[in-house]
Coordinates of C-alpha atoms in Angstrom, one line a residue:
M13 CA 0.0 0.0 0.0
D14 CA 1.2 3.5 -0.8
T15 CA 1.7 5.6 2.3
P16 CA 0.5 9.2 2.4
E17 CA 3.8 10.7 3.3
E18 CA 5.8 12.6 0.7
G19 CA 9.5 12.9 0.0
G20 CA 11.4 16.0 -1.0
R21 CA 10.5 15.4 -4.6
A22 CA 6.9 16.4 -3.9
D23 CA 8.1 20.0 -3.8
H24 CA 8.6 20.0 -7.5
L25 CA 5.0 19.1 -8.3
D26 CA 3.9 22.7 -8.1
N27 CA 6.4 23.6 -10.8
I28 CA 4.8 21.3 -13.4
T29 CA 2.2 23.4 -15.3
I30 CA 2.0 21.5 -18.6
P31 CA -1.2 19.5 -19.0
S32 CA -0.4 15.8 -19.0
A33 CA -2.3 12.5 -19.4
L34 CA -1.5 8.8 -20.1
I35 CA -2.1 7.7 -23.6
T36 CA -1.7 4.4 -25.5
K37 CA 1.5 3.7 -27.3
S38 CA -0.4 3.4 -30.6
F39 CA -1.8 6.9 -30.2
G40 CA 1.6 8.2 -29.2
D41 CA 3.1 6.7 -32.3
R42 CA 0.5 8.5 -34.5
L43 CA 1.3 11.8 -32.8
K44 CA 5.0 11.4 -33.4
K45 CA 4.4 10.4 -37.0
A46 CA 2.3 13.5 -37.6
I47 CA 5.0 15.7 -36.0
D48 CA 7.7 14.1 -38.2
N49 CA 5.6 14.9 -41.3
G50 CA 5.3 18.5 -40.3
D51 CA 1.6 18.4 -39.7
M52 CA -0.1 20.7 -37.2
V53 CA -1.0 18.7 -34.1
N54 CA -3.7 20.1 -31.8
V55 CA -4.6 17.8 -28.8
N56 CA -7.5 18.7 -26.5
L57 CA -7.9 16.9 -23.2
D58 CA -11.6 16.3 -22.9
W59 CA -12.9 14.3 -19.9
R60 CA -16.6 14.6 -20.7
E61 CA -16.9 11.1 -22.0
A62 CA -14.2 9.6 -19.6
L63 CA -16.8 8.4 -17.1
P64 CA -19.9 6.2 -17.4
H65 CA -23.1 8.3 -17.2
P66 CA -26.0 5.9 -17.0
D67 CA -28.6 7.9 -15.1
E68 CA -29.6 11.2 -13.4
R69 CA -27.6 10.4 -10.2
V70 CA -23.9 10.2 -9.6
E71 CA -22.4 7.9 -7.0
Y72 CA -18.9 8.8 -5.8
E73 CA -16.5 7.9 -3.0
F74 CA -13.7 9.8 -1.4
W75 CA -10.9 7.8 0.1
T76 CA -9.1 9.8 2.7
N77 CA -7.8 9.8 6.3
S78 CA -7.9 12.1 9.3
N79 CA -4.1 12.4 9.6
D80 CA -3.0 16.1 9.3
E81 CA 0.7 15.6 9.7
C82 CA 1.6 13.6 6.5
G83 CA 2.7 16.5 4.4
P84 CA 1.3 17.9 1.1
K85 CA -1.1 15.0 0.6
C86 CA -2.8 15.5 3.9
D87 CA -2.9 19.3 3.4
S88 CA -4.5 18.8 -0.1
Q89 CA -7.1 16.5 1.3
I90 CA -8.4 18.8 4.0
D91 CA -8.2 21.8 1.7
F92 CA -10.3 19.9 -0.8
V93 CA -12.9 19.0 1.8
K94 CA -13.1 22.7 2.9
T95 CA -13.5 24.1 -0.6
F96 CA -15.7 21.4 -2.0
K97 CA -18.1 21.1 1.0
G98 CA -20.6 23.7 -0.3
A99 CA -21.1 22.1 -3.7
A100 CA -21.1 18.6 -2.3
Q101 CA -23.8 19.4 0.3
V102 CA -26.0 21.1 -2.3
L103 CA -25.8 18.1 -4.7
E104 CA -26.4 15.6 -1.9
K105 CA -29.4 17.5 -0.4
K106 CA -31.1 17.7 -3.7
G107 CA -30.6 14.0 -4.5
Y108 CA -28.2 14.5 -7.4
T109 CA -25.4 12.6 -5.8
E110 CA -24.8 9.7 -3.4
F111 CA -21.6 10.3 -1.5
T112 CA -19.7 7.8 0.6
P113 CA -16.4 8.5 2.5
H114 CA -13.9 5.7 3.0
Y115 CA -10.6 5.2 4.9
I116 CA -7.7 3.0 4.0
T117 CA -6.4 0.6 6.6
W118 CA -4.0 -2.3 6.5
Y119 CA -3.4 -5.2 8.8
C120 CA -0.3 -6.4 10.7
P121 CA 1.1 -9.8 9.8
E122 CA 0.4 -12.4 12.5
A123 CA 4.1 -12.9 13.2
F124 CA 4.5 -9.2 14.2
I125 CA 1.3 -8.6 16.1
L126 CA 3.2 -8.4 19.4
S127 CA 5.9 -6.1 18.0
K128 CA 6.2 -2.5 19.1
Q129 CA 5.4 -1.3 15.6
C130 CA 2.1 -3.2 15.4
K131 CA 1.1 -2.2 18.9
S132 CA 1.6 1.5 18.2
Q133 CA 0.0 1.5 14.7
C134 CA -2.8 -1.0 15.0
I135 CA -6.1 -1.6 17.0
N136 CA -8.0 -4.8 17.6
H137 CA -4.9 -6.9 18.0
G138 CA -3.2 -5.9 14.7
R139 CA -6.3 -6.2 12.5
Y140 CA -6.5 -2.5 11.5
C141 CA -3.5 -0.3 11.1
A142 CA -2.3 3.1 9.8
P143 CA 1.2 4.6 9.4
D144 CA 2.7 6.6 12.2
P145 CA 2.0 10.3 11.4
E146 CA 5.5 11.5 12.0
Q147 CA 7.2 8.2 11.1
D148 CA 8.7 8.3 14.6
F149 CA 7.3 5.8 17.2
S150 CA 8.9 7.7 20.1
R151 CA 7.0 11.0 19.8
G152 CA 3.7 12.5 18.8
Y153 CA 0.6 10.5 17.9
D154 CA 0.7 6.9 16.8
G155 CA -0.9 5.1 13.9
K156 CA -3.5 3.6 16.1
D157 CA -4.7 7.1 17.0
V158 CA -5.3 7.8 13.3
V159 CA -7.2 4.5 12.9
V160 CA -9.5 5.4 15.8
Q161 CA -10.2 8.8 14.4
N162 CA -10.8 7.3 10.9
L163 CA -13.2 4.9 12.5
L164 CA -15.0 7.7 14.3
Q165 CA -15.4 9.7 11.1
V166 CA -16.9 6.7 9.3
C167 CA -19.3 6.3 12.2
V168 CA -20.2 10.0 12.1
F169 CA -21.2 9.5 8.4
K170 CA -23.2 6.3 9.1
V171 CA -25.2 7.8 12.0
A172 CA -25.8 11.0 10.0
K173 CA -27.0 9.0 7.0
E174 CA -29.4 7.0 9.3
H175 CA -30.8 10.4 10.3
K176 CA -31.2 11.4 6.6
K177 CA -28.4 14.0 6.9
P178 CA -25.3 12.4 5.3
W179 CA -24.0 15.8 4.3
L180 CA -23.1 16.5 7.9
W181 CA -19.9 14.5 7.4
W182 CA -18.5 17.4 5.4
D183 CA -19.2 19.8 8.3
Y184 CA -17.7 17.4 10.9
V185 CA -14.5 16.7 9.0
T186 CA -14.0 20.4 8.3
D187 CA -14.5 21.5 11.9
F188 CA -12.5 18.6 13.3
A189 CA -9.5 19.7 11.2
I190 CA -9.8 23.2 12.5
R191 CA -10.6 22.5 16.1
C192 CA -8.6 19.4 16.7
P193 CA -5.2 19.5 14.9
M194 CA -2.3 17.3 15.8
K195 CA 0.1 20.3 16.0
E196 CA -1.9 21.7 18.9
K197 CA -2.1 18.3 20.7
K198 CA -5.9 18.3 20.3
Y199 CA -6.2 15.2 18.1
T200 CA -8.2 13.4 20.7
K201 CA -11.5 11.7 21.3
E202 CA -12.5 14.4 23.8
C203 CA -12.0 17.1 21.1
A204 CA -13.9 15.0 18.6
D205 CA -16.8 14.5 21.1
G206 CA -17.1 18.3 21.3
V207 CA -17.4 18.6 17.5
I208 CA -20.0 15.8 17.5
K209 CA -22.0 17.6 20.2
S210 CA -22.0 20.9 18.3
F211 CA -23.8 19.2 15.4
G212 CA -26.4 17.5 17.5
L213 CA -25.4 14.0 16.4
D214 CA -26.4 10.9 18.4
H215 CA -23.2 10.4 20.5
K216 CA -24.3 7.1 21.9
A217 CA -25.0 5.7 18.5
I218 CA -21.6 6.8 17.3
D219 CA -19.8 5.2 20.3
K220 CA -21.8 1.9 19.7
C221 CA -20.6 2.0 16.0
I222 CA -17.0 2.5 17.1
G223 CA -17.0 -0.5 19.5
D224 CA -13.9 -1.5 21.5
P225 CA -10.6 -0.8 19.7
N226 CA -8.8 -3.0 22.3
A227 CA -10.9 -6.1 21.8
D228 CA -9.4 -9.1 20.1
E229 CA -12.1 -9.3 17.6
E230 CA -13.1 -7.9 14.2
N231 CA -14.7 -4.5 13.9
P232 CA -17.6 -4.7 11.4
V233 CA -17.1 -1.1 10.2
L234 CA -13.4 -1.4 9.6
K235 CA -13.7 -4.8 8.1
A236 CA -16.2 -3.4 5.6
E237 CA -13.7 -0.6 4.8
Q238 CA -10.9 -3.2 4.1
D239 CA -13.3 -5.2 1.8
A240 CA -14.2 -2.0 -0.1
Q241 CA -10.6 -1.4 -0.9
I242 CA -10.6 -4.5 -3.1
G243 CA -11.5 -3.6 -6.7
K244 CA -14.7 -4.7 -8.2
G245 CA -15.3 -4.8 -12.0
S246 CA -13.3 -2.2 -13.8
R247 CA -12.6 0.0 -10.7
G248 CA -9.4 -1.6 -9.5
D249 CA -8.0 -1.7 -5.9
V250 CA -7.7 1.5 -3.9
T251 CA -4.1 1.9 -2.7
I252 CA -3.4 5.6 -3.1
L253 CA -4.5 8.4 -0.8
P254 CA -6.4 10.4 -1.7
T255 CA -8.6 8.6 -4.3
L256 CA -11.9 9.6 -5.8
V257 CA -14.1 7.0 -7.3
I258 CA -16.9 8.3 -9.6
N259 CA -19.6 5.9 -10.9
N260 CA -17.2 3.0 -10.1
R261 CA -14.3 4.6 -12.0
Q262 CA -11.1 5.9 -10.3
Y263 CA -10.6 9.6 -11.0
R264 CA -7.1 10.6 -12.0
G265 CA -7.0 14.4 -11.9
K266 CA -6.3 17.4 -9.7
L267 CA -7.9 17.4 -6.3
D268 CA -9.5 20.8 -6.7
K269 CA -13.1 21.9 -6.6
G270 CA -13.3 22.8 -10.3
P271 CA -11.8 19.6 -11.9
V272 CA -13.6 17.4 -9.4
L273 CA -17.0 19.1 -10.1
K274 CA -16.4 18.7 -13.8
A275 CA -15.7 15.0 -13.3
L276 CA -19.0 14.6 -11.3
C277 CA -20.9 16.5 -14.0
A278 CA -19.5 14.1 -16.6
G279 CA -21.2 11.3 -14.7
F280 CA -24.8 12.5 -15.3
R281 CA -26.9 11.3 -18.2
E282 CA -27.2 14.1 -20.7
T283 CA -30.0 16.6 -20.0
T284 CA -30.3 15.5 -16.3
E285 CA -27.3 17.6 -15.0
P286 CA -28.0 20.0 -12.1
A287 CA -27.8 23.7 -12.6
V288 CA -24.3 23.9 -11.1
C289 CA -23.0 21.8 -14.0
L290 CA -24.2 24.3 -16.5
S291 CA -22.6 27.4 -15.0
E292 CA -20.2 29.5 -17.1
D293 CA -17.1 28.5 -15.1
I294 CA -17.9 24.8 -15.8
Q295 CA -18.9 24.7 -19.4
T296 CA -19.9 26.8 -22.5
N297 CA -23.6 27.3 -23.3
E298 CA -23.8 26.3 -26.9
C299 CA -27.4 27.5 -27.2
L300 CA -26.2 31.1 -27.1
E301 CA -24.8 31.0 -30.6
N302 CA -27.3 30.6 -33.4
N303 CA -29.6 28.8 -30.9
G304 CA -27.4 25.7 -31.2
G305 CA -28.9 25.0 -34.6
C306 CA -32.2 24.0 -33.1
W307 CA -35.8 25.1 -33.7
E308 CA -37.1 28.2 -32.0
D309 CA -40.1 30.4 -32.0
K310 CA -38.7 33.9 -31.4
A311 CA -42.1 35.5 -31.0
A312 CA -43.1 33.2 -28.2
N313 CA -39.5 33.0 -26.8
I314 CA -39.6 29.2 -27.1
T315 CA -36.6 27.1 -28.1
A316 CA -35.8 23.4 -28.6
C317 CA -32.1 24.0 -27.6
K318 CA -31.2 22.5 -24.2
D319 CA -27.8 23.3 -22.8
T320 CA -26.0 20.3 -21.4
F321 CA -22.6 19.7 -19.8
R322 CA -21.4 17.8 -22.9
G323 CA -22.8 20.3 -25.4
R324 CA -26.5 20.7 -26.4
V325 CA -29.4 18.7 -27.5
C326 CA -32.3 19.8 -29.8
E327 CA -35.4 18.5 -28.0
C328 CA -38.9 19.9 -28.4
P329 CA -39.8 21.5 -25.0
V330 CA -42.7 21.3 -22.6
V331 CA -44.0 24.8 -21.9
K332 CA -46.6 25.5 -19.2
G333 CA -47.7 21.8 -19.2
V334 CA -48.0 21.9 -23.1
K335 CA -45.9 19.3 -24.9
F336 CA -44.3 20.3 -28.2
V337 CA -43.6 17.5 -30.7
G338 CA -41.3 17.4 -33.7
D339 CA -37.7 16.7 -34.6
G340 CA -36.3 19.6 -32.5
Y341 CA -34.2 20.8 -35.3
T342 CA -36.5 22.2 -37.9
H343 CA -40.0 21.8 -36.4
C344 CA -41.8 21.7 -33.1
E345 CA -45.5 22.0 -32.7
A346 CA -47.7 22.3 -29.6
S347 CA -50.0 19.3 -29.1
G348 CA -52.8 18.2 -26.8
S349 CA -55.2 20.1 -24.7
G350 CA -54.0 23.6 -23.7
R351 CA -51.9 23.9 -26.9
C352 CA -53.8 27.0 -27.9
E353 CA -52.6 28.8 -24.8
I354 CA -49.0 28.8 -26.1
N355 CA -48.7 31.2 -29.0
N356 CA -52.1 30.1 -30.2
G357 CA -50.7 26.7 -31.0
G358 CA -48.7 28.2 -33.9
C359 CA -52.0 28.6 -35.8
W360 CA -53.6 31.6 -37.6
K361 CA -55.3 34.2 -35.5
E362 CA -56.8 37.6 -36.3
T363 CA -58.9 40.3 -34.7
R364 CA -61.1 42.9 -36.5
N365 CA -63.5 45.3 -35.0
G366 CA -63.2 43.7 -31.6
H367 CA -64.0 40.2 -32.9
T368 CA -61.3 37.5 -32.9
Y369 CA -61.2 34.3 -34.9
S370 CA -58.6 31.5 -34.3
A371 CA -57.7 28.4 -36.3
C372 CA -56.3 26.6 -33.2
T373 CA -58.0 23.4 -32.0
D374 CA -56.8 20.6 -29.7
E375 CA -56.3 18.5 -32.8
G376 CA -54.3 21.0 -34.9
C377 CA -54.8 24.1 -37.0
K378 CA -58.1 24.4 -38.9
C379 CA -59.8 27.5 -40.2
P380 CA -63.0 28.3 -38.4
V381 CA -66.4 28.3 -40.0
G382 CA -66.7 31.1 -42.5
F383 CA -63.0 31.0 -43.4
K384 CA -60.8 28.9 -45.7
G385 CA -57.0 28.3 -45.8
D386 CA -54.3 26.2 -44.3
G387 CA -55.1 27.2 -40.8
T388 CA -51.4 27.8 -40.0
H389 CA -50.3 30.8 -42.0
K390 CA -53.5 32.1 -43.5
C391 CA -57.3 31.9 -43.2
E392 CA -59.4 34.0 -45.7
D393 CA -63.0 35.1 -45.3
I394 CA -65.5 33.1 -47.4
D395 CA -67.9 35.3 -49.4
E396 CA -71.0 33.3 -48.8
C397 CA -73.0 35.8 -51.1
K398 CA -70.6 35.5 -54.0
E399 CA -70.1 31.8 -53.7
R400 CA -73.9 31.4 -53.3
T401 CA -73.7 29.1 -50.3
A402 CA -76.3 31.0 -48.2
C403 CA -79.1 33.6 -48.5
Q404 CA -80.1 32.5 -52.0
C405 CA -83.9 32.6 -52.0
K406 CA -85.8 34.9 -54.4
E407 CA -86.6 37.6 -51.9
C408 CA -83.2 37.3 -50.0
K409 CA -80.8 40.2 -49.9
C410 CA -77.2 38.9 -49.0
K411 CA -74.4 41.0 -47.4
N412 CA -71.0 39.5 -46.8
T413 CA -69.3 40.2 -43.4
W414 CA -65.8 39.1 -42.1
G415 CA -66.2 35.5 -41.1
S416 CA -70.0 35.4 -41.7
Y417 CA -72.8 37.1 -43.6
E418 CA -76.0 39.0 -43.1
C419 CA -79.3 38.1 -44.9
G420 CA -82.4 40.2 -45.2
C421 CA -85.7 40.0 -47.1
S422 CA -87.4 42.5 -49.3
G423 CA -91.1 43.6 -48.9
G424 CA -91.2 43.3 -45.2
L425 CA -90.7 39.6 -45.2
L426 CA -89.0 37.7 -42.4
Y427 CA -85.8 35.6 -43.1
M428 CA -85.7 32.0 -41.6
K429 CA -82.0 31.0 -41.6
E430 CA -82.7 27.3 -40.9
H431 CA -84.6 27.0 -44.1
D432 CA -82.9 29.8 -46.0
T433 CA -86.2 31.4 -47.0
C434 CA -88.3 34.5 -46.5
I435 CA -91.9 34.3 -45.2
S436 CA -94.6 36.9 -44.5
N437 CA -94.2 38.6 -41.2
N438 CA -98.0 38.6 -40.6
G439 CA -98.4 35.2 -42.0
A440 CA -95.8 33.9 -39.7
T441 CA -97.6 35.5 -36.8
G442 CA -100.9 34.0 -37.8
V443 CA -99.4 30.6 -38.3
G444 CA -97.8 30.9 -34.9
W445 CA -101.1 31.7 -33.1
N446 CA -103.0 29.0 -34.9
F447 CA -100.4 26.5 -33.9
L448 CA -100.7 27.6 -30.3
W449 CA -104.5 27.3 -30.3
V450 CA -104.2 23.8 -31.8
I451 CA -101.9 22.8 -28.9
F452 CA -104.2 24.4 -26.3
F453 CA -107.3 22.6 -27.5
G454 CA -105.4 19.4 -27.9
L455 CA -104.4 19.5 -24.3
V456 CA -107.9 20.4 -23.1
A457 CA -109.4 17.4 -25.1
A458 CA -106.7 15.1 -23.7
G459 CA -107.6 16.3 -20.1
I460 CA -111.3 15.7 -20.6
A461 CA -110.8 12.2 -22.1
G462 CA -108.5 11.3 -19.2
Y463 CA -111.0 12.5 -16.6
A464 CA -113.8 10.5 -18.3
V465 CA -111.8 7.3 -18.3
Y466 CA -110.9 7.9 -14.6
K467 CA -114.6 8.3 -13.6
Y468 CA -115.6 5.2 -15.5
R469 CA -113.0 3.1 -13.8
I470 CA -114.0 4.4 -10.4
R471 CA -117.7 3.7 -11.0
S472 CA -117.0 0.1 -12.3
Y473 CA -114.9 -0.6 -9.3
M474 CA -117.6 0.7 -6.9
D475 CA -120.3 -1.4 -8.6
S476 CA -118.3 -4.6 -8.3
E477 CA -117.7 -4.0 -4.6
I478 CA -121.4 -3.3 -3.8
R479 CA -122.6 -6.4 -5.7
A480 CA -120.1 -8.6 -3.8
I481 CA -121.4 -7.3 -0.4
M482 CA -125.1 -7.7 -1.3
A483 CA -124.5 -11.2 -2.6
Q484 CA -123.8 -12.3 1.0
Y485 CA -127.4 -11.3 2.1
M486 CA -129.7 -11.9 -0.9
P487 CA -129.6 -13.8 -4.2
L488 CA -128.8 -11.7 -7.2
D489 CA -129.7 -12.4 -10.8
N490 CA -126.5 -14.0 -11.6
Q491 CA -125.9 -15.9 -8.4
G492 CA -127.9 -19.1 -9.3
D493 CA -125.0 -20.8 -10.9
V494 CA -122.8 -19.9 -8.0
Q495 CA -125.1 -21.4 -5.4
S496 CA -125.6 -24.6 -7.4
H497 CA -121.9 -24.9 -7.7
S498 CA -121.6 -24.4 -4.0
H499 CA -124.1 -27.1 -3.1
H500 CA -122.4 -29.4 -5.4
I501 CA -119.2 -29.0 -3.5
E502 CA -120.8 -29.6 -0.2
M503 CA -122.4 -32.9 -1.3

């Protein structure tokens, strides 16, 4: 395992300003050949497609440690946590990312468990170890102190995540580095407990997660950390501190806010990136120039160009709940209910003398009644009088209007639009009154007939009841047969 300490050569790193990257030998040979031929060679380092980007959430890990006395590497780690904290917490709170911190540990070989080195650098009887911060076993803090603080920081994250606030890890690590540095002899559990208390975290739950560092048994949390170091799939083992893993790929770049944020943005499926990935200091908005070559409706301020981290896509938009359909490049059209609310659905519309006609319908653009045309660019008034489609009777007088017509009759006649004919005004009145009288007398006759039927049924019912009662006391004209029949039954 690579240790986090640095030699004197690390001082030269800041002097290297030329962008560099590993390339394949075949590609290198092509570059050399092009240069030998005198060709102009222009190489751009583009990381936008370097990471898998399957969905709208990015999963990433940061492998680090709590040691602050290991030189430039330790300094760069804590500086990164401080500067990246704001962006990381925003992304986490809004569900754009799922972050997990990790800490590298190693184990002491069984033959050396009782050695001074293992006892000072390991906990749980040599199972989990870290290098001595100063590389001097006789002074300062020991490696086992680093392991305990690493374990505590993992447990802070686990407890915070259980309480739906995993982003508190960034706050805790930042404050711990400020309040509990090794140089001031405050790198202790007591100082860490004070930081934990300031964030209102469950102290008992954290202590339970830590367990007993002196016990001769495995610690489930640190065992899981050791297992996670082993590479799975295409990720590879984690052996270097610090290490970023984004969408199960190890990041190899500068540990600064800008480059790391760009790497995270490259892990989102296109068009699902958060707003921070589309800021000017992260990428160039390709929709600003010539609308990205996409369709747009300048009058309605609607465009199909959607800026993305990788460039742009031409995709018909959804505006105020109205979906536009089309290829996104040359054509987009509003569809469905409500489409007429957005720029009149792209259809013809005109207002004259306070009256408005529109060709927009839920199904598309269709000129309204009284007009003809394509419904999109133009609808012309139909002259019903000239085309003889209405008001054509002998006495009719036709006058065309915009979108309709007016029809009158000569000689004081009355126009009936339903029949497209003219009738006498007086005659129409007489006919109307005669019709009403017919209805009236018809209703009266129906009422009298109904009353007569009702009286007849009541009288017949009463007669039958009276005859039945009297038959019990005296013979009636038609009771002879009934009595004979009755005597026959008794015999």
